[in-house]
Short mmCIF file of C-alpha atoms in Angstrom, two decimals:
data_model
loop_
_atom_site.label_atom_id
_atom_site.label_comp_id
_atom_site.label_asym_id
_atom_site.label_seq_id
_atom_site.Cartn_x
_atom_site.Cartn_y
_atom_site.Cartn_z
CA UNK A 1 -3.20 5.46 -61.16
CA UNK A 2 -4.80 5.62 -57.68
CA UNK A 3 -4.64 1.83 -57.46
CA UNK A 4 -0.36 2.25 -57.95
CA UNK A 5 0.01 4.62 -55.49
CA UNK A 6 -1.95 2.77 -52.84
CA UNK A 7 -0.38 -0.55 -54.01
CA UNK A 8 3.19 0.89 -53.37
CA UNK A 9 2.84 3.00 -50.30
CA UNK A 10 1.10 -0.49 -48.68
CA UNK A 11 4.09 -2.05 -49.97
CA UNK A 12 6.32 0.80 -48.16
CA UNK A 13 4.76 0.63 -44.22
CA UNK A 14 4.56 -3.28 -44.96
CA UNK A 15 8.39 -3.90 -45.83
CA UNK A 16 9.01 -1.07 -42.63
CA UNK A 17 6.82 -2.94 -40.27
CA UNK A 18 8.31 -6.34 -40.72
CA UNK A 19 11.38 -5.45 -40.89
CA UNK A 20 11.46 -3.35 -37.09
CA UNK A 21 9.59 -6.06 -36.19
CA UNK A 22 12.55 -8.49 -37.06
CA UNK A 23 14.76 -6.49 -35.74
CA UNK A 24 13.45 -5.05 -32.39
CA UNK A 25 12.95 -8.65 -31.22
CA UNK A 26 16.13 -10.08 -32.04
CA UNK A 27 17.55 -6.58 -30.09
CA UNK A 28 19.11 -7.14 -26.32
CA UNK A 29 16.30 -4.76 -24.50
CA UNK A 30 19.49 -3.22 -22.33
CA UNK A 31 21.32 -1.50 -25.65
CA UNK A 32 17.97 -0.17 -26.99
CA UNK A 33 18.26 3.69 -26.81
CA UNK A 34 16.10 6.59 -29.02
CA UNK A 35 19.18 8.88 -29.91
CA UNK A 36 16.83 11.65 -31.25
CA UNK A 37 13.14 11.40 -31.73
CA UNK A 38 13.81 9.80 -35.75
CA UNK A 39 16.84 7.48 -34.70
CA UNK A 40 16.84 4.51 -32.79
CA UNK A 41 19.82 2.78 -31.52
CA UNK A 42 20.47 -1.06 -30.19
CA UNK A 43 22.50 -4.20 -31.08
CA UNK A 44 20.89 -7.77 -32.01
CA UNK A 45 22.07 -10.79 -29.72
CA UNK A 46 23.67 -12.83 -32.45
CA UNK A 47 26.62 -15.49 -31.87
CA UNK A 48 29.64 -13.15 -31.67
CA UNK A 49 31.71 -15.46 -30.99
CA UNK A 50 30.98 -18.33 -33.20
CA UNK A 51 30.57 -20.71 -30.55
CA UNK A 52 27.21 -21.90 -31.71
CA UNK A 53 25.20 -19.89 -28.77
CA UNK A 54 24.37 -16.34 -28.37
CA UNK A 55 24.12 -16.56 -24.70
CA UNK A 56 26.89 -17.37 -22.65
CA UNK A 57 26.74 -17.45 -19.15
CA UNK A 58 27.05 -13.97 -18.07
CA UNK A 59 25.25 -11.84 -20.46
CA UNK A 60 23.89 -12.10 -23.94
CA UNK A 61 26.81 -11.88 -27.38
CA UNK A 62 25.82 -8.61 -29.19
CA UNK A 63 26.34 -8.07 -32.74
CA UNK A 64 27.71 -4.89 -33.87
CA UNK A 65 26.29 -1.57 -33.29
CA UNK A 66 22.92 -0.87 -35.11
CA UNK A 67 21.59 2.76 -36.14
CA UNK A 68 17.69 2.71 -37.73
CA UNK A 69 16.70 6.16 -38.59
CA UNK A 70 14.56 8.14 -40.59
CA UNK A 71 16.72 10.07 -43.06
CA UNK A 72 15.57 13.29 -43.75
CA UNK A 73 18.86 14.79 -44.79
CA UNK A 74 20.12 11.95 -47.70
CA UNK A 75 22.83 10.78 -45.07
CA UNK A 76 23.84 8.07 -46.67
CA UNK A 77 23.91 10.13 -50.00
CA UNK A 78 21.91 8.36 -52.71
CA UNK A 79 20.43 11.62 -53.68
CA UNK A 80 16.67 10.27 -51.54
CA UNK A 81 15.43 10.91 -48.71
CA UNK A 82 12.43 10.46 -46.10
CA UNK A 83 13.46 6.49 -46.08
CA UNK A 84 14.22 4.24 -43.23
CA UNK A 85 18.14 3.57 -43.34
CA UNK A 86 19.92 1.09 -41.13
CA UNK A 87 23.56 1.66 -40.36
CA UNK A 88 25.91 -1.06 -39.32
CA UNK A 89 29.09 0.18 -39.47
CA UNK A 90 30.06 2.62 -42.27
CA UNK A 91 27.58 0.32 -44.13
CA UNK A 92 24.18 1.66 -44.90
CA UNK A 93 20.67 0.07 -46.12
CA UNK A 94 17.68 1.46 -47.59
CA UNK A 95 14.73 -1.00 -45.25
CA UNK A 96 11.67 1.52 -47.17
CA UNK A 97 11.51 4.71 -49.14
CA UNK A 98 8.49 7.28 -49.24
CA UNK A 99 8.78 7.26 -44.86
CA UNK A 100 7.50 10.47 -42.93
CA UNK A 101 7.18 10.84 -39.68
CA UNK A 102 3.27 10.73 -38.62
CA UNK A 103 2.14 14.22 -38.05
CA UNK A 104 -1.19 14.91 -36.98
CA UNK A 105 -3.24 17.29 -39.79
CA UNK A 106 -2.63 20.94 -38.98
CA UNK A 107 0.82 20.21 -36.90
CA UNK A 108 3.75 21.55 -37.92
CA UNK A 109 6.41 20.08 -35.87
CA UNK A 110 6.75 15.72 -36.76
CA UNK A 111 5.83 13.48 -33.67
CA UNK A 112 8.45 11.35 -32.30
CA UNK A 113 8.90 8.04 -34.58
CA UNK A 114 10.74 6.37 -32.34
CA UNK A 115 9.75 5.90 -28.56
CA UNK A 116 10.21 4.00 -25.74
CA UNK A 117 7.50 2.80 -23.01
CA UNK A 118 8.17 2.74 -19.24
CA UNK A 119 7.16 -1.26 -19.98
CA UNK A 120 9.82 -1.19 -22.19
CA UNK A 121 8.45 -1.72 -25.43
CA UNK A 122 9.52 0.07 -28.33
CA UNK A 123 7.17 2.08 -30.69
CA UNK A 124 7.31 2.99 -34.21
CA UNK A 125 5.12 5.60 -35.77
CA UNK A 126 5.36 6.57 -39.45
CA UNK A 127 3.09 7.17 -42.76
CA UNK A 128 4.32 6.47 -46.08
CA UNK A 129 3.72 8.71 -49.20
CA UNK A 130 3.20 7.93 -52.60
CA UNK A 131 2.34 10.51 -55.55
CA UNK A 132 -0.58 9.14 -57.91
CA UNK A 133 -0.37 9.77 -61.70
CA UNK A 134 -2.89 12.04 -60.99
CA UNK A 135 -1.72 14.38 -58.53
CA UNK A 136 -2.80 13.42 -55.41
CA UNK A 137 -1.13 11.65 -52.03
CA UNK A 138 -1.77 8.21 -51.00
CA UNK A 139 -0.71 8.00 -47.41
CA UNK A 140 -0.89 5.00 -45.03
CA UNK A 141 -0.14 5.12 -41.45
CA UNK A 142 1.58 2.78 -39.29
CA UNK A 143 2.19 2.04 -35.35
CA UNK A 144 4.13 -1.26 -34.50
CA UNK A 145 4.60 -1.73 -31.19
CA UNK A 146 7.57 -4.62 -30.04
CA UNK A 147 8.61 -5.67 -27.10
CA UNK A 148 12.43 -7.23 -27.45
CA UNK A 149 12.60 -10.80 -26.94
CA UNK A 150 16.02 -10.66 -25.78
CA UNK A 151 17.65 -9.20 -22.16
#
């Protein structure tokens, strides 16, 4: 029963963690903004144009318009929430489920999860929970740290 719950809350930070990995690199460093301390906004260089390059020779092509956030508040209204959503659009996908933001024991107020260094990296701080058949939480903590690839 223990065993499950660690099993799936691994799987939770793991499939989070590589995917705002993925992301955050392919992300042009200039659109990156934190919107509120559990949303992060930016926009992947991607080949807008279909030309076959994502750079042309004044900037960088940007996709559309990306929104990663914490959803506390079921707002894309599957009836869940504390998961990682990314918006595109008026399209919405579930990246994890089980996703809190990491607060110290004895705090009452969540920490930031999304932040942004003065070097320009981008930091991601979160713990997953997962319910064992016998009561208890399994929680597992995660920082990732990226620095976008992209201008």
């Amino acid at each position: 029963a223990m065993i499950d719950a660690e099993a799936v809350a691994s799987q939770q930070t793991a499939r989070a963690a590589e995917f705002i990995r993925r992301e955050l690199r392919q992300a042009s460093r200039t659109t990156i903004e934190v919107a509120s301390p559990a949303e992060l906004r930016y926009a992947r260089v991607e080949d807008a144009n279909s030309d076959g390059l994502a750079f042309s020779l004044a900037a960088p092509e940007l996709g559309p318009p990306c929104r990663l956030l914490l959803d506390v508040g079921d707002m894309n209204a599957d009836g869940i929430t504390n998961q990682f959503l990314l918006f595109q659009g008026d399209r919405s996908t579930v990246i994890a489920s089980g996703i809190f933001a990491s607060a110290a024991p004895g705090e009452t107020a969540a920490p930031p999860v999304f932040s942004i260094e003065s070097s320009g990296r981008v930091v991601v701080e979160f713990e997953s929970h997962e319910q064992s058949r016998l009561g208890s939480t399994v929680r597992r903590t995660i920082r990732e740290e990226v620095f976008p690839r992209n201008p």
